[in-house]
Coordinates of C-alpha atoms and ligand atoms in Angstrom, one line a residue:
X1 CA 14.3 -51.9 7.5
X2 CA 15.2 -53.9 10.6
X3 CA 18.0 -51.5 11.4
X4 CA 15.7 -48.5 11.1
X5 CA 13.2 -50.2 13.4
X6 CA 15.9 -50.9 15.8
X7 CA 17.2 -47.4 15.8
X8 CA 13.7 -46.0 16.3
X9 CA 12.9 -48.3 19.1
X10 CA 16.1 -47.3 20.8
X11 CA 15.5 -43.6 20.3
X12 CA 12.0 -44.0 21.7
X13 CA 13.2 -46.1 24.6
X14 CA 15.7 -43.4 25.5
X15 CA 13.0 -40.8 25.3
X16 CA 15.1 -38.8 22.9
X17 CA 12.2 -37.9 20.6
X18 CA 8.6 -37.4 21.2
X19 CA 7.1 -40.3 19.3
X20 CA 4.1 -42.6 19.0
X21 CA 4.0 -46.1 20.3
X22 CA 5.6 -48.5 17.9
X23 CA 4.0 -51.8 16.9
X24 CA 5.6 -55.2 16.7
X25 CA 4.9 -55.1 13.0
X26 CA 7.5 -52.4 12.3
X27 CA 8.1 -48.7 12.2
X28 CA 7.9 -47.8 8.5
X29 CA 7.6 -44.1 8.1
X30 CA 6.7 -42.4 4.8
X31 CA 8.3 -39.0 4.9
X32 CA 11.0 -37.5 7.0
X33 CA 11.7 -33.7 6.9
X34 CA 15.1 -32.8 8.3
X35 CA 17.2 -29.7 8.9
X36 CA 14.2 -27.4 9.4
X37 CA 13.3 -24.9 12.0
X38 CA 10.1 -26.4 13.2
X39 CA 7.8 -24.2 15.2
X40 CA 5.6 -26.9 16.9
X41 CA 3.0 -24.9 18.9
X42 CA 3.7 -27.4 21.7
X43 CA 4.7 -25.4 24.8
X44 CA 6.6 -28.5 26.1
X45 CA 8.9 -28.4 23.0
X46 CA 8.4 -25.2 21.1
X47 CA 11.1 -25.8 18.5
X48 CA 12.5 -28.9 16.7
X49 CA 14.6 -29.7 13.6
X50 CA 12.8 -32.7 12.0
X51 CA 9.4 -34.3 11.6
X52 CA 8.7 -37.9 10.6
X53 CA 5.3 -38.9 9.2
X54 CA 3.6 -42.2 8.9
X55 CA 0.1 -43.0 7.5
X56 CA -0.9 -39.4 7.3
X57 CA -0.1 -38.6 10.9
X58 CA 3.0 -37.2 12.6
X59 CA 5.0 -40.1 13.9
X60 CA 7.9 -38.3 15.6
X61 CA 9.3 -34.8 16.2
X62 CA 12.9 -34.3 17.1
X63 CA 16.4 -33.4 16.0
X64 CA 17.7 -34.1 12.5
X65 CA 20.2 -36.7 13.8
X66 CA 17.5 -38.6 15.6
X67 CA 15.0 -38.8 12.8
X68 CA 17.3 -39.1 9.8
X69 CA 17.8 -42.8 10.8
X70 CA 14.2 -43.4 10.1
X71 CA 14.6 -42.6 6.4
X72 CA 16.8 -45.7 6.0
X73 CA 13.6 -47.7 6.0
X74 CA 12.8 -46.3 2.6
X75 CA 11.0 -43.2 3.6
X76 CA 11.2 -40.1 1.5
X77 CA 13.8 -37.8 3.0
X78 CA 13.5 -34.1 2.5
X79 CA 16.3 -31.8 3.5
X80 CA 14.7 -28.4 4.3
X81 CA 18.0 -26.5 4.4
X82 CA 16.9 -24.5 7.4
X83 CA 13.5 -23.5 6.2
X84 CA 10.7 -22.7 8.7
X85 CA 8.1 -25.4 9.3
X86 CA 4.7 -24.6 10.8
X87 CA 1.5 -26.6 11.3
X88 CA -0.6 -26.3 8.2
X89 CA -2.5 -23.0 8.3
X90 CA -6.1 -23.0 9.3
X91 CA -8.1 -20.2 7.8
X92 CA -11.0 -19.6 10.1
X93 CA -13.2 -17.6 7.8
X94 CA -13.5 -18.2 4.1
X95 CA -16.1 -18.4 1.4
X96 CA -14.3 -21.3 -0.1
X97 CA -16.5 -22.7 -2.8
X98 CA -17.5 -19.2 -3.9
X99 CA -13.8 -18.4 -4.0
X100 CA -13.3 -21.1 -6.7
X101 CA -15.9 -19.4 -8.8
X102 CA -14.3 -16.0 -8.2
X103 CA -10.9 -17.3 -9.4
X104 CA -12.5 -18.1 -12.7
X105 CA -14.7 -15.0 -13.2
X106 CA -14.2 -11.3 -13.9
X107 CA -11.5 -9.6 -11.7
X108 CA -12.5 -6.1 -10.6
X109 CA -10.5 -5.9 -7.4
X110 CA -7.6 -4.1 -9.1
X111 CA -9.9 -1.6 -11.0
X112 CA -8.7 1.8 -9.9
X113 CA -10.9 4.0 -12.0
X114 CA -14.3 4.2 -13.7
X115 CA -12.7 3.7 -17.1
X116 CA -10.8 0.6 -15.9
X117 CA -13.9 -0.8 -14.3
X118 CA -16.0 -0.3 -17.4
X119 CA -13.3 -1.7 -19.7
X120 CA -13.0 -4.9 -17.7
X121 CA -16.7 -5.5 -17.8
X122 CA -16.9 -4.7 -21.5
X123 CA -14.1 -7.2 -22.2
X124 CA -15.9 -9.9 -20.2
X125 CA -19.1 -9.3 -22.1
X126 CA -17.2 -9.8 -25.4
X127 CA -15.5 -12.9 -24.0
X128 CA -18.7 -14.6 -22.8
X129 CA -21.0 -13.6 -25.7
X130 CA -24.7 -12.5 -25.4
X131 CA -26.9 -14.0 -22.8
X132 CA -24.3 -15.1 -20.2
X133 CA -24.3 -13.5 -16.8
X134 CA -21.3 -11.5 -15.6
X135 CA -21.0 -12.1 -11.9
X136 CA -18.6 -11.9 -8.9
X137 CA -15.9 -9.2 -9.5
X138 CA -15.0 -8.0 -5.9
X139 CA -14.8 -4.4 -6.9
X140 CA -13.7 -1.7 -4.4
X141 CA -15.0 1.8 -5.1
X142 CA -12.7 3.1 -2.3
X143 CA -9.9 2.6 -4.8
X144 CA -11.5 4.7 -7.5
X145 CA -10.4 8.3 -7.8
X146 CA -12.6 10.1 -7.2
X147 CA -14.2 7.7 -4.7
X148 CA -17.7 7.1 -6.1
X149 CA -20.1 4.2 -6.3
X150 CA -20.4 2.7 -9.7
X151 CA -23.7 3.1 -11.6
X152 CA -25.6 1.0 -14.1
X153 CA -25.4 3.7 -16.8
X154 CA -21.6 3.3 -16.7
X155 CA -21.9 -0.2 -18.1
X156 CA -25.3 -0.4 -19.8
X157 CA -23.9 0.5 -23.3
X158 CA -21.2 -2.2 -23.1
X159 CA -23.6 -4.9 -21.8
X160 CA -26.9 -4.7 -23.6
X161 CA -27.2 -8.5 -23.9
X162 CA -25.4 -9.6 -20.7
X163 CA -27.0 -9.3 -17.3
X164 CA -24.4 -8.0 -14.9
X165 CA -24.4 -8.6 -11.1
X166 CA -21.0 -7.7 -9.8
X167 CA -20.3 -7.5 -6.0
X168 CA -18.2 -5.2 -3.9
X169 CA -15.4 -7.2 -2.3
X170 CA -17.1 -7.3 1.1
X171 CA -20.2 -8.9 -0.5
X172 CA -22.6 -6.3 1.0
X173 CA -23.3 -4.4 -2.2
X174 CA -23.8 -5.3 -5.8
X175 CA -23.9 -3.3 -9.0
X176 CA -26.6 -4.6 -11.4
X177 CA -27.0 -3.3 -15.0
X178 CA -30.3 -2.4 -16.5
X179 CA -30.8 -5.8 -18.0
X180 CA -30.3 -7.6 -14.7
X181 CA -32.6 -5.1 -12.9
X182 CA -35.2 -5.8 -15.6
X183 CA -35.0 -9.6 -15.2
X184 CA -35.3 -9.1 -11.5
X185 CA -38.3 -6.7 -11.9
X186 CA -36.5 -4.0 -9.8
X187 CA -37.8 -0.5 -10.5
X188 CA -38.1 2.8 -8.6
X189 CA -41.2 1.5 -6.9
X190 CA -40.0 -1.9 -5.8
X191 CA -40.6 -2.4 -2.1
X192 CA -37.3 -2.4 -0.2
X193 CA -36.8 -5.6 1.8
X194 CA -36.0 -5.2 5.5
X195 CA -32.2 -5.1 6.0
X196 CA -31.6 -3.9 2.5
X197 CA -31.4 -0.8 0.3
X198 CA -32.1 -0.1 -3.3
X199 CA -30.0 3.0 -4.0
X200 CA -31.9 5.6 -6.1
X201 CA -30.9 8.6 -8.1
X202 CA -32.1 11.6 -6.0
X203 CA -33.0 13.4 -9.2
X204 CA -35.0 10.7 -11.0
X205 CA -36.0 8.3 -8.3
X206 CA -34.7 5.5 -10.5
X207 CA -32.4 2.7 -9.1
X208 CA -28.7 3.5 -9.8
X209 CA -28.0 -0.3 -10.0
X210 CA -26.5 -0.4 -6.5
X211 CA -28.3 -2.9 -4.2
X212 CA -27.3 -3.4 -0.6
X213 CA -27.5 -6.5 1.7
X214 CA -30.9 -8.2 1.5
X215 CA -31.9 -6.2 -1.5
X216 CA -29.1 -8.0 -3.4
X217 CA -31.2 -11.2 -3.3
X218 CA -33.7 -9.7 -5.7
X219 CA -31.1 -10.0 -8.4
X220 CA -29.2 -13.0 -7.0
X221 CA -32.4 -15.0 -7.3
X222 CA -32.4 -14.6 -11.1
X223 CA -28.8 -15.8 -11.6
X224 CA -28.9 -19.4 -13.0
X225 CA -27.6 -22.0 -10.6
X226 CA -24.2 -23.4 -11.8
X227 CA -24.2 -27.1 -12.8
X228 CA -22.7 -29.7 -10.4
X229 CA -19.7 -30.1 -12.8
X230 CA -19.1 -26.4 -12.6
X231 CA -19.2 -26.4 -8.8
X232 CA -16.8 -29.3 -8.7
X233 CA -14.4 -27.5 -11.0
X234 CA -14.7 -24.4 -8.7
X235 CA -14.0 -26.5 -5.6
X236 CA -10.9 -27.9 -7.2
X237 CA -9.7 -24.5 -8.0
X238 CA -10.2 -23.5 -4.4
X239 CA -8.4 -26.5 -3.1
X240 CA -5.4 -25.8 -5.4
X241 CA -5.3 -22.2 -4.3
X242 CA -5.3 -23.3 -0.7
X243 CA -2.4 -25.6 -1.2
X244 CA -0.4 -22.8 -2.9
X245 CA -1.0 -20.7 0.2
X246 CA -0.1 -23.3 2.8
X247 CA -3.7 -23.6 3.9
X248 CA -4.7 -27.2 4.9
X249 CA -7.9 -26.4 6.7
X250 CA -10.6 -23.9 6.1
X251 CA -13.8 -22.8 7.9
X252 CA -16.3 -22.4 5.1
X253 CA -19.2 -19.9 5.5
X254 CA -21.6 -21.2 3.0
X255 CA -25.0 -22.4 2.2
X256 CA -25.7 -26.1 2.8
X257 CA -25.2 -26.9 -0.9
X258 CA -21.4 -26.8 -0.7
X259 CA -21.5 -30.1 1.2
X260 CA -22.2 -32.4 -1.7
X261 CA -19.5 -30.7 -3.7
X262 CA -16.7 -31.2 -1.2
X263 CA -18.1 -34.7 -0.4
X264 CA -17.7 -35.7 -4.0
X265 CA -14.2 -34.2 -4.2
X266 CA -13.3 -36.2 -1.0
X267 CA -14.8 -39.4 -2.6
X268 CA -12.6 -38.8 -5.7
X269 CA -9.6 -38.5 -3.3
X270 CA -8.9 -34.9 -4.4
X271 CA -10.0 -33.0 -1.3
X272 CA -6.6 -31.8 0.1
X273 CA -8.1 -29.1 2.3
X274 CA -10.1 -30.0 5.4
X275 CA -13.4 -28.1 5.1
X276 CA -15.4 -27.2 8.2
X277 CA -18.7 -25.9 7.1
X278 CA -21.0 -23.4 8.9
X279 CA -24.5 -23.3 7.4
X280 CA -27.0 -20.5 7.7
X281 CA -28.6 -20.0 11.1
X282 CA -32.0 -20.2 9.3
X283 CA -31.4 -24.0 9.2
X284 CA -31.5 -24.3 13.0
X285 CA -34.8 -26.1 13.0
X286 CA -33.6 -28.8 10.6
X287 CA -30.4 -29.3 12.5
X288 CA -32.1 -29.4 15.9
X289 CA -34.5 -32.0 14.6
X290 CA -31.6 -34.2 13.5
X291 CA -30.2 -33.9 17.1
X292 CA -26.7 -33.7 15.7
X293 CA -24.2 -32.1 18.0
X294 CA -21.7 -30.0 16.1
X295 CA -19.0 -30.5 14.9
X296 CA -20.2 -33.6 13.0
X297 CA -18.4 -35.4 10.2
X298 CA -14.9 -36.7 9.5
X299 CA -11.4 -35.2 9.4
X300 CA -12.0 -34.0 5.8
X301 CA -15.4 -32.5 5.9
X302 CA -17.5 -31.5 8.9
X303 CA -20.7 -29.8 9.7
X304 CA -19.4 -27.1 12.0
X305 CA -22.5 -25.3 13.2
X306 CA -24.5 -22.2 12.3
X307 CA -23.5 -18.9 10.7
X308 CA -25.7 -15.8 11.3
X309 CA -25.6 -12.1 10.5
X310 CA -26.3 -9.2 12.8
X311 CA -25.4 -6.4 10.4
X312 CA -23.6 -5.4 7.2
X313 CA -20.1 -4.0 6.5
X314 CA -18.2 -0.8 7.2
X315 CA -17.3 -0.2 3.5
X316 CA -21.0 -0.4 2.5
X317 CA -22.0 1.8 5.5
X318 CA -24.3 -1.0 6.7
X319 CA -22.3 -2.0 9.8
X320 CA -24.7 -1.2 12.7
X321 CA -23.4 1.5 15.2
X322 CA -24.7 3.2 18.3
X323 CA -23.8 6.6 16.8
X324 CA -24.2 7.8 13.2
X325 CA -21.5 7.5 10.6
X326 CA -19.1 10.5 10.8
X327 CA -19.2 11.0 7.0
X328 CA -23.0 10.3 6.7
X329 CA -24.8 11.5 9.9
X330 CA -28.2 10.3 8.5
X331 CA -27.3 6.7 9.1
X332 CA -26.2 4.4 11.9
X333 CA -26.0 1.4 9.5
X334 CA -28.4 -1.5 9.0
X335 CA -29.4 -4.7 10.9
X336 CA -29.3 -7.7 8.6
X337 CA -32.5 -9.3 7.3
X338 CA -31.8 -12.3 9.7
X339 CA -32.6 -9.9 12.6
X340 CA -36.3 -9.7 11.4
X341 CA -38.9 -10.2 12.6
X342 CA -37.5 -8.7 15.8
X343 CA -36.4 -11.2 18.4
X344 CA -35.9 -14.1 15.9
X345 CA -32.0 -14.0 16.2
X346 CA -32.2 -14.5 20.0
X347 CA -34.8 -17.2 19.6
X348 CA -32.5 -19.1 17.1
X349 CA -29.4 -18.6 19.3
X350 CA -31.3 -20.2 22.3
X351 CA -32.6 -23.0 20.1
X352 CA -29.1 -23.7 18.7
X353 CA -27.7 -23.8 22.2
X354 CA -30.3 -26.2 23.5
X355 CA -29.4 -28.4 20.4
X356 CA -25.7 -28.3 21.2
X357 CA -24.7 -26.5 18.0
X358 CA -21.8 -24.1 17.7
X359 CA -22.6 -20.5 16.6
X360 CA -20.5 -18.2 14.4
X361 CA -22.2 -14.9 14.0
X362 CA -21.1 -11.9 11.9
X363 CA -21.0 -8.6 13.8
X364 CA -19.1 -5.6 12.6
X365 CA -20.6 -2.3 14.0
X366 CA -20.2 -1.6 17.8
X367 CA -23.9 -1.9 18.4
X368 CA -24.2 -5.2 16.4
X369 CA -21.4 -6.6 18.6
X370 CA -22.9 -5.3 21.8
X371 CA -26.3 -6.8 20.9
X372 CA -24.8 -10.1 20.0
X373 CA -22.9 -10.3 23.3
X374 CA -26.2 -9.6 25.1
X375 CA -27.8 -12.5 23.3
X376 CA -24.8 -14.9 24.0
X377 CA -24.9 -13.9 27.7
X378 CA -28.6 -14.6 27.9
X379 CA -28.2 -18.0 26.3
X380 CA -25.5 -18.9 28.8
X381 CA -27.6 -17.8 31.7
X382 CA -30.7 -19.7 30.4
X383 CA -29.0 -23.0 29.4
X384 CA -26.1 -23.1 31.9
X385 CA -22.4 -23.6 31.5
X386 CA -21.1 -25.8 28.6
X387 CA -18.0 -25.9 26.3
X388 CA -19.6 -23.7 23.6
X389 CA -16.6 -21.9 21.8
X390 CA -19.0 -19.5 20.3
X391 CA -17.6 -17.2 17.7
X392 CA -18.1 -13.6 16.6
X393 CA -17.1 -13.3 13.0
X394 CA -15.2 -10.0 12.4
X395 CA -15.8 -8.4 15.9
X396 CA -14.6 -5.4 14.1
X397 CA -15.7 -2.3 16.1
X398 CA -16.2 -2.7 19.8
X399 CA -16.8 -0.4 22.7
X400 CA -14.2 -0.9 25.4
X401 CA -16.8 -2.3 27.9
X402 CA -17.9 -4.8 25.3
X403 CA -14.3 -6.0 24.8
X404 CA -14.3 -6.8 28.5
X405 CA -17.6 -8.7 28.2
X406 CA -16.3 -10.5 25.1
X407 CA -13.3 -11.8 27.0
X408 CA -15.3 -12.7 30.1
X409 CA -17.4 -15.0 28.0
X410 CA -14.3 -16.5 26.4
X411 CA -15.6 -16.0 22.9
X412 CA -13.7 -16.7 19.8
X413 CA -12.8 -13.6 17.9
X414 CA -12.8 -14.9 14.3
X415 CA -11.0 -11.9 12.8
X416 CA -9.3 -11.1 9.6
X417 CA -6.1 -9.1 9.9
X418 CA -5.9 -8.2 6.2
X419 CA -9.1 -6.2 6.5
X420 CA -7.5 -3.8 8.9
X421 CA -4.6 -2.9 6.6
X422 CA -7.2 -2.5 3.8
X423 CA -10.0 -0.6 5.6
X424 CA -7.5 1.3 7.7
X425 CA -7.0 3.6 4.7
X426 CA -10.5 5.1 5.1
X427 CA -12.1 3.8 8.3
X428 CA -11.4 6.9 10.3
X429 CA -13.3 9.1 7.7
X430 CA -16.3 6.8 8.2
X431 CA -16.4 6.6 12.0
X432 CA -14.1 9.3 13.3
X433 CA -11.0 9.2 15.6
X434 CA -12.6 8.0 18.8
X435 CA -14.2 4.8 17.5
X436 CA -11.1 4.0 15.6
X437 CA -9.2 3.4 18.8
X438 CA -11.0 0.1 19.4
X439 CA -11.2 -1.1 15.8
X440 CA -9.7 -4.4 14.9
X441 CA -8.6 -4.5 18.5
X442 CA -6.8 -7.8 18.4
X443 CA -4.4 -7.0 21.2
X444 CA -7.2 -5.8 23.6
X445 CA -9.4 -8.8 22.7
X446 CA -6.6 -11.2 23.4
X447 CA -5.7 -9.5 26.7
X448 CA -9.3 -9.5 27.7
X449 CA -9.4 -13.3 27.3
X450 CA -10.8 -13.8 23.9
X451 CA -9.4 -16.5 21.6
X452 CA -8.0 -15.0 18.4
X453 CA -8.7 -17.2 15.3
X454 CA -7.4 -15.6 12.2
X455 CA -8.8 -15.9 8.7
X456 CA -8.9 -14.2 5.4
X457 CA -12.6 -13.9 4.6
X458 CA -11.5 -14.9 1.1
X459 CA -12.7 -13.7 -1.4
X460 CA -13.1 -10.4 0.5
X461 CA -9.3 -10.5 1.0
X462 CA -6.6 -12.7 -0.4
X463 CA -6.4 -16.3 0.9
X464 CA -2.9 -15.8 2.3
X465 CA -2.0 -16.4 5.9
X466 CA 1.4 -14.8 5.3
X467 CA -0.3 -11.5 4.4
X468 CA -2.6 -12.0 7.4
X469 CA 0.3 -12.5 9.8
X470 CA 2.1 -9.5 8.3
X471 CA -1.1 -7.4 8.7
X472 CA -1.6 -8.4 12.4
X473 CA 2.0 -7.8 13.3
X474 CA 2.7 -4.6 11.5
X475 CA -0.8 -3.0 11.0
X476 CA 0.8 -1.1 8.1
X477 CA -2.1 0.1 5.9
X478 CA -2.0 -0.7 2.1
X479 CA -1.6 3.0 1.2
X480 CA 1.8 3.1 3.0
X481 CA 0.6 6.0 5.3
X482 CA 1.0 4.2 8.6
X483 CA 4.6 2.8 8.5
X484 CA 4.6 2.4 12.3
X485 CA 1.2 0.7 12.3
X486 CA -2.4 2.0 12.3
X487 CA -3.6 1.9 16.0
X488 CA -0.3 0.3 16.9
X489 CA -1.3 -0.6 20.4
X490 CA -3.4 -3.4 18.9
X491 CA -0.5 -5.2 17.2
X492 CA 0.2 -8.8 18.1
X493 CA 3.5 -10.7 18.1
X494 CA 4.5 -13.1 15.2
X495 CA 4.0 -16.0 17.6
X496 CA 0.5 -14.9 18.6
X497 CA -0.4 -14.4 14.9
X498 CA 0.9 -17.8 14.0
X499 CA -1.0 -19.4 16.8
X500 CA -4.2 -17.6 15.6
X501 CA -3.7 -19.3 12.2
X502 CA -2.9 -22.8 13.7
X503 CA -3.5 -23.8 17.3
X504 CA -6.4 -21.4 17.9
X505 CA -8.1 -22.2 14.6
X506 CA -8.1 -25.8 15.6
X507 CA -9.5 -24.9 19.0
X508 CA -12.2 -22.8 17.3
X509 CA -13.4 -25.9 15.5
X510 CA -13.0 -28.3 18.5
X511 CA -10.2 -30.1 16.7
X512 CA -7.2 -29.3 18.9
X513 CA -6.7 -33.0 19.6
X514 CA -6.2 -33.7 15.9
X515 CA -4.4 -30.7 14.5
X516 CA -3.0 -27.2 14.9
X517 CA 0.4 -28.2 16.3
X518 CA 3.4 -30.3 15.2
X519 CA 3.2 -33.2 17.7
X520 CA 3.3 -36.9 17.4
X521 CA -0.2 -38.3 16.8
X522 CA -1.5 -35.1 15.1
X523 CA -2.5 -35.0 11.4
X524 CA 0.5 -34.5 9.2
X525 CA -0.5 -31.1 7.8
X526 CA 2.5 -28.8 7.5
X527 CA 3.6 -25.8 5.7
X528 CA 7.3 -24.9 4.9
X529 CA 8.1 -21.2 4.3
X530 CA 11.2 -19.9 2.5
X531 CA 12.3 -17.7 5.4
X532 CA 11.9 -17.5 9.2
X533 CA 9.1 -15.0 9.8
X534 CA 10.0 -15.0 13.5
X535 CA 13.3 -13.3 12.9
X536 CA 13.1 -11.2 9.7
X537 CA 12.1 -7.5 10.2
X538 CA 8.3 -7.5 10.5
X539 CA 7.9 -5.4 7.3
X540 CA 9.5 -8.3 5.3
X541 CA 7.1 -10.9 6.5
X542 CA 4.8 -10.2 3.5
X543 CA 7.7 -11.3 1.2
X544 CA 7.8 -14.8 2.6
X545 CA 6.8 -17.6 0.2
X546 CA 5.3 -21.0 0.7
X547 CA 7.9 -23.4 -0.3
X548 CA 6.0 -26.6 0.4
X549 CA 2.6 -27.7 1.7
X550 CA 2.1 -31.1 3.2
X551 CA -1.4 -32.6 3.6
X552 CA -1.8 -35.8 5.5
X553 CA 1.8 -36.6 4.9
X554 CA 1.7 -36.0 1.2
X555 CA 3.5 -33.1 -0.5
X556 CA 0.6 -31.3 -2.3
X557 CA 2.4 -28.2 -3.3
X558 CA 6.0 -27.3 -4.0
X559 CA 9.2 -29.2 -4.6
X560 CA 11.3 -31.0 -2.1
Ligands
ZN1 ZN1 -17.3 -13.5 5.3

């Protein structure tokens, strides 16, 4: 041990490695990773070979020769054999607790036909037995051939005793069966809540079972609340899934109830994902009264700020546009229920700003984005300059002039690259060739001065930063029809994509001093990949695998 201390002190004295101050007590390190290709995210030293960890933080970053000596003190030495090391991934937009429930419930994402969809629901009804609700699902009718929305009469015969409430993968539509509609009291004459839609059969006037946006709450309100033990189990499933994907921090878009679950997991010492929670903007009064400035909390669990909704989604034709949908000229989309009564969103944004709270607001259609930028501009003018780091969640379709305004305000574009290779299969049918040019415009947003923070929107898309990086770099749609990239001008480089999943994610949560890069003094959250995504052909990035995930200096996934 003495020798190791001596060597380290010498190394540090010579300035060979970037390291923390040592104490007179000794220099014991816990873990040393050597022979890696370490992308640090630190402009002063972009690449290194080795990382040493002590007490959950990065102790030193340097060459293998320099840091190997430290393992003599009894530290665990891991030879990476040339694997790529990155800062632990930060997923800037998830529905993390909900994801745990989805992992355990019916899987409809892969259902490619009506028959398949019905068969999966029928099987789940048999598995659960009478009386239990069938929920979640993440179906995508764009995958059905022919493309058609599911209907309650498809599944009623198979589910006479199970209420069904299964959502489209974007969370903006559900299909309810007749039993669920009955429990919720939804009929052909039920008043439609603002910001929602009860889809009706044009022939009979009866609900088809499809409910959109705020109308979904009519049925959601009847689903029994899971027990605390079930929530804890779901949270553990999410945390495990994150570790498998190299994700060490998530931004959680949730209701306030997910706090106690992650808090309990942290108390039990099992929270190996840092969770940064945005609660609904409708809670602004309560938070303003507490006079908490966001973010508030500890390195494991933080109250991040407020999440709001301007509109719906493109897939559900509820994203709010200036011009009608190309494939449905009767509609321009829908504003979300949080926009009513008129003026309430702006009032809440101003109040949140006066209270020092960060905002993360969902805007997908070009008009929703434009209106949100107007509101953000007004708040800045009214309350003066401040380090706000306000976010726009999705920022999906933008008019060129609004991209310029977006960048000028220095907003965070909290965007999800996987959506573009998914929606890119059918987006042009919905909004036409002109609007598509500034859709998922990551390159333009970045050049305009926006900060790109990447995420998955899990469970809308898979919780895999590797797939997200692949999507942002290649823009190859899932149907294989755009091998050179869909709207290729908007591609970003591998380095930019990695930054958007690490450095920028940390910045978006005011945590750049603690994480997001591999530097001495930062939290020892790291991911090791089995290949160098910086040098493989871009189309091979999606094949990379997480070899190891390190959280606070502990290997929580993979083998050394
Ligand atoms: Zn989301």
